[in-house]
Amino acid sequence: MATEQVPPLADEMPTVQPEPARVRSDESGVHAGDKGYQQPEVDVAALRTLLDGRYAEVRDLVRANLAEHAQVLVDEEEMSTADFRERVKDVVVMMAGTGQTGMGFPEEYGGGGDIGASIAAFETLAMGDLSVLVKVGVQFGLFGGAILQLGTKTHHDAHLADLVSGRTMGCFAMTESGHGSNVQALGTVATYDTATEEFVITTPDDASRKDYIGNAAAHAELAAVFAQLEVDGERHGVHAFVVPIRSGGQVVDGVRIEDCGPKMGLNGVDNGRIWFDGVRVPRTALLNQFAEVTPEGRYLSPIENPNKRFFTMLGTLVQGRVCVGGAGINAAKVALTIATRYAVRRRQFEATSPDEEQVLLDYGMHQRRLLPLVARTYALHFAQEVVAGQLHDVFSGPGPNEEGDDEHARRMLESRAAATKALGTWHATHAIQECREACGGAGYISENRFTALKADTDVFTTFEGDNHVLLQLVAKGLLTDYAGEFEDMDQLGMARFVAGLAVETVVERTSVHKLVQSVRDLLPGGDRWDQEAGLLDPNYQLAMLRFREEHMIGGVARRLKRGIDQGSNPGAVFSRVQDHVIAAARAHAERLVLEAFVAKAAELPDGDLKVAVNLLCDLHALSTIEADRAWFMEHGRLSSARSKAISREVGSLCRKIRPLAVDLVDAFGVPEEVLRSPELLTWTDTGPA
């Protein structure tokens, strides 16, 4: 590896010539640079066991169900929209009968009592038809989750057993045409009528109609409706109500439903719009986990602060966000499995031999296109494993309250879920497109799955929270460390809060684990950490991402504080730095992903499996740094020579991973029946088999 000089830190530490690249400091001899490197052999079954984790049996159950119902992938292409919606509903109900869709519900209602298992099942379901996945998410995750998390025993007894079995279909009526992600500003109103002890649900205008509601256009009988609760002319914020919208298959009086029509994808899901015209429901229709209205019209809540109450209520629904992120990652696995296996079969051009054409994956550019995406998929898988485990732990414990560590843990979970969801779904969009292109014209044929994968996953970046909005939530937590005023802060409040602190205080209060000085202390070089560290040292890789995160957070704080101190409007100040805010949150998310990958690799015993996982971890880490090398060079963390060395190392890692590529994607465990793509996967030297 070439030597080079690295620009100093801000405190002008001296530059030194770096030593040659070292092996990973925690696993000497496991893998290093080219010298002494031995190609590992991948045990696909062992690697799949590692990926499947504690819920391997759950994932295998879902794989078996996917294989059994693989015909639904063909039905999506051949059936009318109306018929395919019915087909998807039937598949969902049949899968409910196996227990895979109800694993997160209490056992007394026919569930499995294991939230972690329910997330694993949902993620794996994303390997099949995604209309089925989203229908499951709406029925059991959103509608069922609202009943379970926001309701009390009365609601559980009335609804859970029927919805878990699929006997009652429901929908989650939150989003409105004119309010989008601003849930606190919803226009639908639920007014309490003391004389009849009923709530009257009303849509005041078209901007307040419920929109894009899955299950609404054809199948839902009940809706979890989010509306502004009003008692005696006083508003108490958004609450949820169970509202019948159909009876015997017919829309009930006072409810109007309109089909959203053909969509970019997911046409097996019946999205609709809903209006309510004075629909009356009993007082007990209020999902009253966090608030109650007495018969005589007194509003009661154990959480006095209305903003805290709102965020606590929405926080209980974070499972949907976690599941969508995991689904995106698993959809990417399907695309990468197809594209990688095609790339070792399909030949093109006599590049290295006059006698035969070369397989696609032997081309360096093809390796560069696919293998970093495989590595990133592994990284995101392990990051998703962390957030899913946190969700299981938080929601398997006591419920939310106003005091104590539980509330802070939930805020941390919401932030991590938002970060992982954003990165996971953006990755799916990018990976699926790259894999489609890597399969040439064959990738454009519907039978080869990319048509549906592209169309059906594209919405993942904007549902369960638009990714840019989610990253603003992440940044809010980073800049305030979930201060006591957290729930009261909108964007302007966050700007004012930060402006009231010294910049050093902002950095110290963030959730970043290491300050710049302690980052340096991670490595034996001390102040010379980034000159002496080998590129394959995980401490170096983590330090680079931590430095970027800390620097960006400090920069956002300085810009907010400077603008407000100069008397500028806080809203205008925030708008000017919004791109910086998003960048800081994304840097934070990237750091969390790499930490999860490094930690998983460190847990493995020495051997070929660890070597293979470390190759992927190194490729992911260096690809991440390489992708933002302009920033690192601008901020003194990379010289041009070291930047080039990173690019050379990425190429070297791709060549080492090339012989392992098929084993690495086969370990994802995508059932052969749902891969389809016969022309791609059975290609021989003479063409399709």
XYZ file of C-alpha atoms in Angstrom:
689
model
C 0.000 0.000 0.000
C 1.300 3.434 -0.909
C 2.392 5.763 1.851
C 1.168 9.303 2.057
C 0.878 12.295 4.297
C -2.463 13.044 5.922
C -3.603 16.598 6.648
C -3.532 17.534 10.341
C -6.457 17.915 12.653
C -7.585 21.402 13.614
C -5.064 21.484 16.425
C -2.220 21.081 13.900
C -0.961 17.740 15.093
C 2.185 16.708 13.197
C 1.977 14.462 10.161
C 3.951 11.238 9.976
C 4.504 8.574 7.404
C 2.034 5.755 8.123
C 3.077 2.216 8.730
C 1.999 -0.465 6.267
C -1.603 -1.575 6.638
C -2.076 -3.697 9.728
C -4.320 -6.621 10.404
C -7.471 -6.087 12.402
C -6.225 -5.318 15.879
C -8.692 -7.655 17.587
C -8.111 -10.679 15.378
C -4.466 -10.917 14.414
C -3.944 -13.507 11.723
C -7.615 -13.799 10.811
C -7.267 -11.570 7.810
C -4.962 -8.892 6.585
C -3.732 -7.419 3.349
C -2.650 -9.593 0.456
C 0.366 -11.037 2.239
C -0.491 -14.402 3.737
C -4.160 -14.096 2.854
C -5.945 -17.423 2.384
C -9.273 -17.648 0.608
C -11.973 -18.770 3.064
C -14.639 -21.330 2.312
C -18.176 -20.282 3.180
C -20.468 -22.710 4.966
C -23.761 -21.456 3.554
C -25.859 -23.182 6.199
C -23.768 -21.730 9.014
C -23.928 -18.259 7.507
C -27.700 -18.536 7.101
C -27.953 -19.579 10.733
C -25.997 -16.468 11.686
C -28.298 -14.251 9.631
C -31.501 -15.901 10.842
C -30.452 -15.455 14.459
C -32.705 -16.484 17.324
C -35.778 -16.706 15.093
C -34.522 -19.226 12.544
C -37.590 -21.444 12.991
C -39.922 -18.500 12.456
C -38.103 -17.485 9.295
C -38.199 -21.046 7.990
C -41.964 -21.203 8.597
C -42.406 -18.056 6.522
C -40.114 -19.399 3.798
C -42.214 -22.546 3.622
C -45.400 -20.484 3.330
C -43.827 -18.329 0.625
C -42.898 -21.416 -1.360
C -46.386 -22.864 -0.950
C -48.053 -19.680 -2.198
C -45.473 -18.750 -4.844
C -48.174 -18.813 -7.528
C -49.339 -15.420 -6.226
C -46.323 -13.873 -7.976
C -47.708 -15.087 -11.300
C -51.257 -14.105 -10.376
C -50.099 -10.515 -9.898
C -49.216 -10.385 -13.595
C -52.204 -12.262 -14.964
C -55.209 -11.296 -12.826
C -57.334 -8.181 -12.943
C -56.798 -5.747 -10.087
C -60.083 -6.719 -8.435
C -59.355 -10.439 -8.680
C -55.788 -10.011 -7.480
C -56.958 -8.089 -4.436
C -59.180 -11.011 -3.502
C -56.316 -13.428 -4.135
C -54.011 -11.435 -1.858
C -56.657 -11.333 0.862
C -57.076 -15.114 0.631
C -53.319 -15.679 0.929
C -53.149 -13.388 3.957
C -55.967 -15.254 5.687
C -54.359 -18.612 4.878
C -51.041 -17.417 6.301
C -52.853 -16.193 9.405
C -53.980 -19.776 9.882
C -50.328 -20.896 10.199
C -49.695 -18.465 13.045
C -46.976 -16.498 11.259
C -48.891 -13.203 11.129
C -50.026 -13.150 14.763
C -46.783 -13.804 16.566
C -46.715 -10.387 18.227
C -50.161 -10.662 19.815
C -50.930 -12.114 23.269
C -51.379 -15.862 23.378
C -54.863 -15.607 24.894
C -56.075 -14.071 21.620
C -54.435 -16.625 19.353
C -51.071 -14.903 19.038
C -47.545 -16.003 19.819
C -46.693 -13.461 22.499
C -43.324 -12.628 20.926
C -42.805 -9.218 19.294
C -39.333 -10.116 18.048
C -40.739 -13.159 16.280
C -43.390 -11.060 14.577
C -40.735 -8.708 13.179
C -38.632 -11.625 11.918
C -41.693 -13.120 10.227
C -42.619 -9.847 8.552
C -39.091 -9.175 7.304
C -38.876 -12.632 5.748
C -42.280 -12.251 4.122
C -40.749 -9.417 2.050
C -38.971 -12.051 -0.047
C -42.299 -12.889 -1.675
C -45.136 -10.878 -3.149
C -45.096 -7.434 -1.588
C -48.841 -6.841 -1.846
C -49.191 -9.767 0.549
C -46.544 -8.199 2.772
C -48.258 -4.807 2.904
C -51.700 -6.358 3.415
C -50.251 -8.246 6.377
C -48.653 -5.042 7.654
C -51.910 -3.108 7.457
C -54.055 -5.814 9.038
C -51.779 -7.063 11.806
C -49.172 -4.350 12.226
C -51.105 -1.101 11.840
C -54.747 -1.912 12.554
C -53.959 -4.723 14.974
C -51.119 -2.752 16.541
C -53.407 0.216 17.191
C -55.968 -2.005 18.936
C -53.277 -3.752 20.959
C -51.109 -0.779 21.924
C -53.663 2.032 22.178
C -56.640 0.033 23.407
C -57.366 -1.661 26.720
C -58.769 -5.062 27.669
C -62.260 -4.155 26.508
C -60.980 -3.527 23.004
C -58.674 -6.523 23.119
C -61.504 -8.865 24.079
C -63.779 -7.394 21.432
C -61.412 -7.428 18.481
C -58.044 -9.154 18.825
C -59.032 -12.790 18.330
C -61.011 -11.980 15.194
C -58.381 -9.752 13.638
C -55.530 -12.170 14.463
C -57.392 -14.973 12.684
C -58.333 -12.762 9.741
C -62.058 -13.100 10.411
C -62.308 -9.321 10.794
C -60.389 -7.096 8.398
C -59.441 -3.585 9.425
C -57.574 -0.494 8.309
C -55.446 2.232 9.861
C -57.029 5.601 9.047
C -54.409 8.155 10.032
C -53.024 9.893 6.919
C -55.025 12.759 5.441
C -54.725 14.354 2.012
C -53.884 17.823 3.313
C -51.762 16.987 6.343
C -49.430 14.122 5.405
C -46.698 13.601 7.967
C -48.037 16.360 10.240
C -50.225 14.037 12.280
C -50.805 16.580 15.052
C -52.621 18.804 12.535
C -55.156 16.186 11.385
C -58.508 17.717 10.473
C -60.921 14.872 11.241
C -62.872 15.657 14.424
C -64.402 13.365 17.038
C -66.862 15.440 19.094
C -68.267 13.966 22.298
C -72.061 14.124 22.668
C -72.822 13.940 26.392
C -76.553 13.367 25.842
C -76.011 10.123 23.942
C -72.551 9.182 25.292
C -71.263 8.940 21.730
C -68.486 10.403 19.651
C -69.462 12.010 16.367
C -66.796 11.522 13.696
C -66.720 14.214 11.010
C -64.567 15.057 8.000
C -64.824 18.866 7.776
C -63.266 19.269 4.309
C -61.512 17.367 1.542
C -58.089 18.215 2.967
C -59.141 16.164 6.014
C -60.255 13.066 4.140
C -58.352 9.929 5.046
C -56.153 9.027 2.084
C -53.997 6.136 0.838
C -55.585 3.890 3.478
C -54.712 0.229 2.870
C -57.627 -2.252 3.129
C -60.136 0.615 2.900
C -61.297 0.364 -0.708
C -62.623 -3.208 -0.548
C -62.067 -5.267 2.572
C -61.963 -3.393 5.885
C -64.962 -3.637 8.170
C -63.403 -1.591 10.979
C -61.060 1.382 10.961
C -58.718 2.711 13.601
C -59.520 6.379 12.962
C -57.227 9.136 14.217
C -59.093 12.378 14.940
C -59.005 15.516 17.035
C -60.916 14.763 20.248
C -63.266 17.573 21.240
C -65.274 17.784 24.473
C -67.457 20.813 25.255
C -65.683 22.860 22.617
C -62.206 22.080 23.953
C -59.693 20.166 21.810
C -57.498 17.554 23.476
C -55.376 16.542 20.498
C -55.303 13.495 18.253
C -56.751 10.237 19.586
C -57.732 6.930 17.995
C -61.208 5.408 17.715
C -62.557 2.093 16.455
C -65.116 2.975 13.783
C -67.188 0.520 11.697
C -66.992 1.391 7.995
C -68.684 -1.713 6.514
C -71.335 -4.160 7.598
C -71.948 -7.331 5.632
C -69.645 -6.034 2.923
C -71.643 -2.801 2.481
C -70.367 0.655 3.408
C -72.292 1.926 6.443
C -74.369 5.099 6.508
C -72.382 8.279 6.987
C -69.193 6.804 5.531
C -68.046 7.451 1.984
C -65.194 5.413 0.493
C -63.429 6.014 -2.791
C -60.824 3.782 -4.428
C -57.430 5.461 -4.885
C -57.218 3.732 -8.259
C -54.229 2.165 -10.021
C -50.910 2.770 -8.327
C -47.261 2.548 -9.254
C -47.224 -0.853 -7.548
C -48.842 -2.877 -4.757
C -52.072 -3.171 -6.729
C -53.076 -6.157 -4.632
C -53.637 -3.731 -1.748
C -56.966 -1.884 -1.852
C -55.976 1.666 -0.938
C -58.885 4.041 -0.480
C -60.070 7.444 0.714
C -62.587 7.792 3.535
C -64.947 10.617 4.519
C -67.068 10.636 7.690
C -70.338 12.566 7.827
C -71.453 12.647 11.461
C -70.746 8.962 12.094
C -71.681 8.073 15.656
C -69.744 5.546 17.718
C -70.138 4.684 21.424
C -67.955 6.301 24.058
C -66.104 2.984 24.411
C -64.889 3.272 20.808
C -62.112 5.559 22.077
C -58.889 3.539 22.352
C -58.246 4.601 25.901
C -54.809 3.387 26.897
C -53.659 6.987 27.381
C -56.880 8.982 27.755
C -60.522 8.540 28.732
C -63.740 10.513 28.465
C -66.190 9.791 31.288
C -69.922 9.376 30.565
C -70.590 12.888 31.825
C -67.894 14.330 29.540
C -64.782 14.725 31.700
C -61.485 14.239 29.867
C -58.926 12.234 31.869
C -55.365 11.198 31.060
C -52.460 9.887 33.130
C -50.150 12.010 30.916
C -50.951 15.642 31.566
C -48.791 17.262 28.892
C -50.699 17.020 25.566
C -47.555 16.911 23.424
C -46.006 14.236 25.601
C -49.263 12.301 25.403
C -49.293 12.561 21.617
C -45.703 11.416 21.198
C -46.195 8.607 23.694
C -49.227 7.391 21.763
C -47.431 7.495 18.421
C -44.336 5.947 19.949
C -46.257 2.768 20.698
C -46.755 2.347 16.924
C -43.031 2.331 16.104
C -43.161 -1.372 15.220
C -44.502 -0.528 11.773
C -41.472 1.643 11.056
C -39.104 -1.101 12.206
C -40.880 -3.643 10.020
C -40.787 -1.492 6.878
C -37.046 -1.000 7.211
C -36.524 -4.735 7.565
C -38.805 -5.428 4.615
C -36.780 -3.117 2.389
C -33.551 -4.860 3.346
C -35.041 -8.274 2.576
C -36.441 -7.153 -0.774
C -32.901 -6.048 -1.653
C -31.724 -9.572 -0.813
C -34.020 -10.980 -3.503
C -32.665 -8.609 -6.147
C -29.061 -9.283 -5.186
C -29.558 -13.039 -5.189
C -30.934 -12.945 -8.724
C -28.360 -10.496 -10.091
C -25.375 -12.227 -8.465
C -26.345 -15.698 -9.588
C -26.959 -14.408 -13.099
C -23.582 -12.664 -13.081
C -21.703 -15.960 -12.597
C -23.612 -17.648 -15.453
C -23.941 -15.018 -18.145
C -20.893 -14.497 -20.384
C -20.100 -11.470 -22.496
C -17.017 -10.507 -24.597
C -13.705 -12.357 -24.903
C -11.945 -10.243 -22.317
C -9.286 -12.638 -21.058
C -9.429 -15.554 -23.477
C -9.873 -15.762 -27.245
C -11.759 -19.036 -26.846
C -14.649 -18.097 -24.553
C -16.443 -15.048 -23.286
C -15.967 -13.920 -19.701
C -18.619 -14.245 -17.005
C -20.029 -10.910 -15.905
C -18.891 -11.109 -12.289
C -15.262 -11.495 -13.358
C -15.342 -7.934 -14.643
C -14.075 -5.457 -12.083
C -16.864 -2.990 -12.779
C -19.531 -5.643 -12.253
C -17.920 -6.547 -8.933
C -17.899 -2.872 -7.989
C -21.589 -2.593 -8.851
C -22.872 -5.613 -6.935
C -20.508 -6.657 -4.166
C -20.551 -3.439 -2.093
C -24.345 -3.715 -2.215
C -24.106 -7.269 -0.864
C -21.835 -6.000 1.906
C -24.181 -3.124 2.710
C -27.114 -5.543 2.848
C -25.282 -7.586 5.464
C -24.476 -4.405 7.387
C -28.085 -3.241 7.340
C -29.293 -6.727 8.279
C -27.245 -6.638 11.481
C -28.289 -3.038 12.206
C -31.915 -4.102 11.761
C -31.285 -6.993 14.141
C -30.203 -4.470 16.783
C -33.239 -2.213 16.430
C -35.629 -5.194 16.321
C -34.071 -6.518 19.513
C -34.441 -3.124 21.179
C -38.085 -2.935 20.166
C -38.738 -6.401 21.564
C -37.090 -5.490 24.864
C -38.854 -2.130 25.224
C -42.323 -3.418 24.413
C -41.968 -6.611 26.388
C -41.397 -4.540 29.532
C -43.734 -2.198 31.415
C -45.773 0.321 29.474
C -44.794 3.957 28.906
C -45.030 6.477 31.702
C -44.060 10.063 32.371
C -40.987 9.318 34.422
C -37.966 7.074 34.449
C -35.630 5.410 32.006
C -38.421 3.732 30.038
C -39.445 6.967 28.342
C -35.865 7.762 27.336
C -35.395 4.215 26.020
C -38.497 4.614 23.866
C -37.262 7.908 22.441
C -33.929 6.294 21.639
C -35.749 3.390 19.990
C -37.884 5.739 17.889
C -34.781 7.556 16.709
C -32.900 4.382 15.846
C -35.941 2.933 14.110
C -36.284 6.102 12.033
C -32.604 6.041 11.083
C -32.554 2.358 10.154
C -35.823 2.603 8.235
C -34.502 5.486 6.140
C -31.228 3.780 5.269
C -32.853 0.382 4.703
C -35.526 1.610 2.324
C -33.200 3.915 0.380
C -30.858 0.945 0.041
C -33.665 -1.191 -1.351
C -34.489 1.388 -4.010
C -30.845 1.741 -5.049
C -29.946 -1.949 -4.900
C -32.971 -3.122 -6.868
C -32.303 -0.580 -9.620
C -28.613 -1.496 -9.832
C -29.439 -5.196 -9.953
C -32.026 -4.611 -12.680
C -29.442 -2.816 -14.784
C -26.851 -5.495 -14.050
C -29.182 -8.051 -15.637
C -29.522 -6.041 -18.844
C -32.652 -6.451 -20.900
C -33.506 -9.676 -19.098
C -34.013 -7.660 -15.928
C -36.843 -5.826 -17.652
C -38.926 -8.985 -18.102
C -41.637 -9.300 -15.453
C -40.956 -12.988 -14.881
C -37.532 -12.054 -13.577
C -39.110 -10.185 -10.631
C -37.527 -6.759 -11.000
C -40.740 -5.243 -12.377
C -42.612 -5.963 -9.158
C -39.630 -5.379 -6.878
C -39.084 -1.880 -8.250
C -42.737 -0.898 -8.357
C -43.730 -2.378 -5.011
C -40.803 -1.159 -2.887
C -40.603 2.385 -4.192
C -43.232 3.591 -1.737
C -41.239 2.208 1.200
C -39.179 5.409 1.242
C -42.271 7.505 1.961
C -44.683 5.378 3.959
C -44.358 4.812 7.699
C -42.704 8.216 7.554
C -41.034 10.057 4.672
C -37.321 9.343 5.024
C -36.270 12.985 5.117
C -38.863 13.741 7.790
C -37.621 10.747 9.764
C -34.051 11.983 9.609
C -35.211 15.326 11.001
C -36.598 13.354 13.958
C -33.199 11.689 14.329
C -31.442 15.049 14.229
C -33.835 16.483 16.805
C -32.856 13.747 19.217
C -29.144 14.211 18.483
C -29.249 17.953 19.051
C -31.311 17.821 22.233
C -30.458 14.392 23.646
C -34.179 13.926 24.277
C -34.353 16.802 26.722
C -37.349 17.091 29.003
C -38.825 19.581 26.552
C -38.439 17.131 23.639
C -42.148 16.590 22.964
C -42.844 20.321 23.008
C -40.289 21.080 20.323
C -41.185 21.559 16.733
C -38.474 22.600 14.273
C -38.486 26.155 15.586
C -38.404 24.951 19.174
C -35.410 22.767 18.401
C -33.588 25.696 16.816
C -34.302 27.905 19.828
C -33.257 25.167 22.247
C -29.927 24.671 20.517
C -29.359 28.411 20.256
C -29.694 28.664 24.020
C -26.749 26.347 24.628
C -23.051 26.714 24.095
C -21.988 24.738 21.051
C -19.692 22.590 23.178
C -22.671 21.722 25.350
C -24.658 20.609 22.315
C -21.895 18.255 21.241
C -21.420 16.908 24.752
C -25.167 16.310 25.168
C -25.586 14.380 21.966
C -26.007 10.648 21.768
C -22.642 10.291 20.044
C -20.587 7.943 22.149
C -17.121 9.333 21.565
C -15.806 12.886 21.379
C -12.940 13.621 19.025
C -10.313 13.227 21.732
C -11.638 9.866 22.877
C -11.864 8.730 19.267
C -8.145 9.315 18.981
C -7.618 7.367 22.173
C -9.226 4.310 20.592
C -6.112 3.660 18.563
C -2.549 2.972 19.672
C -1.255 5.912 17.601
C -2.820 8.515 19.910
C -2.793 11.862 18.128
C -1.421 10.134 15.051
C -4.401 7.801 14.896
C -5.441 8.269 11.291
C -1.898 8.221 9.925
C -0.860 4.994 11.593
C -4.070 2.972 11.490
C -4.426 0.352 8.805
C -7.391 0.752 6.501
C -8.687 -2.641 7.641
C -8.583 -1.741 11.315
C -12.218 -1.540 12.456
C -11.274 1.100 15.010
C -10.003 3.318 12.204
C -13.151 2.734 10.185
C -15.406 3.553 13.140
C -13.338 6.572 14.100
C -13.756 8.050 10.631
C -17.543 7.774 10.792
C -17.663 9.036 14.369
C -15.539 12.052 13.466
C -17.839 12.894 10.568
C -20.934 12.587 12.736
C -19.551 14.740 15.540
C -18.258 17.383 13.155
C -21.613 17.623 11.377
C -23.583 17.873 14.606
C -21.280 20.594 15.889
C -21.605 22.400 12.562
C -25.396 22.324 12.661
C -25.370 23.640 16.225
C -23.028 26.488 15.303
C -25.104 27.509 12.287
C -28.362 27.447 14.253
C -26.885 29.387 17.139
C -25.177 31.959 14.925
C -28.318 32.636 12.894
C -30.569 33.090 15.887
C -27.989 35.105 17.828
C -27.927 37.471 14.857
C -31.669 38.001 15.206
C -32.828 35.969 12.212
C -36.215 34.264 12.219
C -35.742 30.770 13.724
C -37.828 29.185 10.965
C -35.712 30.804 8.275
C -32.541 29.762 10.070
C -33.698 26.162 10.277
C -34.674 26.139 6.599
C -31.212 27.328 5.614
C -29.491 24.550 7.557
C -32.007 21.797 6.819
C -29.706 20.018 4.371
C -26.992 20.075 7.037
C -29.461 18.683 9.582
C -30.335 15.769 7.293
C -26.664 15.095 6.532
C -25.823 14.944 10.244
C -28.655 12.515 10.911
C -27.605 10.336 8.004
C -24.002 10.329 9.242
C -25.320 9.212 12.636
C -27.306 6.399 11.007
C -24.280 5.248 8.996
C -22.229 5.086 12.165
C -24.853 2.969 13.929
C -24.910 0.545 10.998
C -21.146 0.101 10.959
C -21.023 -0.338 14.731
C -23.598 -3.119 14.492
C -21.610 -4.863 11.746
C -18.269 -4.574 13.561
C -19.824 -5.875 16.786
C -21.384 -8.875 15.022
C -18.076 -9.739 13.323
C -16.192 -9.471 16.610
C -18.539 -12.013 18.235
C -17.638 -14.769 15.786
C -15.056 -17.441 16.611
C -11.934 -17.495 14.466
C -12.366 -19.414 11.257
C -13.478 -19.109 7.670
C -16.886 -17.726 8.554
C -15.312 -14.873 10.478
C -12.889 -14.155 7.653
C -15.760 -13.951 5.154
C -17.843 -11.687 7.400
C -14.821 -9.455 8.016
C -14.261 -9.119 4.274
C -17.835 -7.885 3.937
C -17.478 -5.582 6.924
C -14.298 -4.050 5.517
C -15.889 -3.609 2.102
C -18.919 -1.910 3.610
C -16.833 0.386 5.818
C -14.385 1.471 3.128
C -17.131 1.834 0.506
C -18.969 4.129 2.911
C -15.878 6.269 3.438
C -15.097 6.247 -0.268
C -18.613 7.400 -1.144
C -18.111 10.537 0.975
C -14.390 11.012 0.453
C -14.878 14.571 -0.748
C -16.201 15.477 2.712
C -13.361 13.682 4.475
C -10.794 15.426 2.268
C -12.437 18.822 2.802
C -12.251 18.315 6.557
C -8.669 17.060 6.767
C -9.338 13.390 7.324
C -8.026 12.096 3.987
C -5.173 13.047 1.752
C -5.561 12.388 -1.947
C -3.050 9.532 -1.676
C -4.895 7.840 1.172
C -8.194 8.334 -0.643
C -6.727 6.502 -3.619
C -5.472 3.780 -1.285
C -9.018 3.271 -0.006
C -10.304 2.908 -3.558
C -7.588 0.354 -4.315
C -8.506 -1.553 -1.161
C -12.179 -1.585 -2.142
C -11.212 -3.109 -5.476
C -9.003 -5.674 -3.738
C -11.813 -6.625 -1.346
C -14.207 -7.060 -4.267
C -11.746 -9.479 -5.897
C -11.442 -11.457 -2.675
C -15.209 -11.635 -2.240
C -15.840 -12.570 -5.880
C -15.317 -16.357 -5.354
C -17.652 -16.223 -2.345
C -20.381 -14.162 -3.952
C -22.921 -16.876 -4.726
C -22.522 -18.448 -1.294
C -22.995 -15.047 0.339
C -26.309 -14.393 -1.412
C -27.494 -17.982 -1.067
C -27.114 -17.514 2.696
C -29.936 -14.955 2.507
C -32.215 -17.966 2.180
C -34.567 -16.667 -0.495
C -36.767 -19.663 -1.450
C -36.096 -20.893 -4.970
C -39.829 -20.883 -5.686
C -40.078 -17.111 -5.242
C -36.910 -16.240 -7.129
C -38.586 -17.241 -10.397
C -36.250 -15.789 -13.083
C -35.702 -19.108 -14.893
C -33.929 -17.449 -17.800
C -31.514 -15.665 -15.500
C -30.800 -18.441 -13.049
C -30.404 -21.337 -15.492
C -28.232 -19.565 -18.058
C -25.427 -21.715 -19.517
C -22.535 -21.015 -21.842
C -24.869 -21.489 -24.793
C -27.776 -19.466 -23.481
C -30.860 -20.262 -21.393
C -31.025 -23.918 -20.314
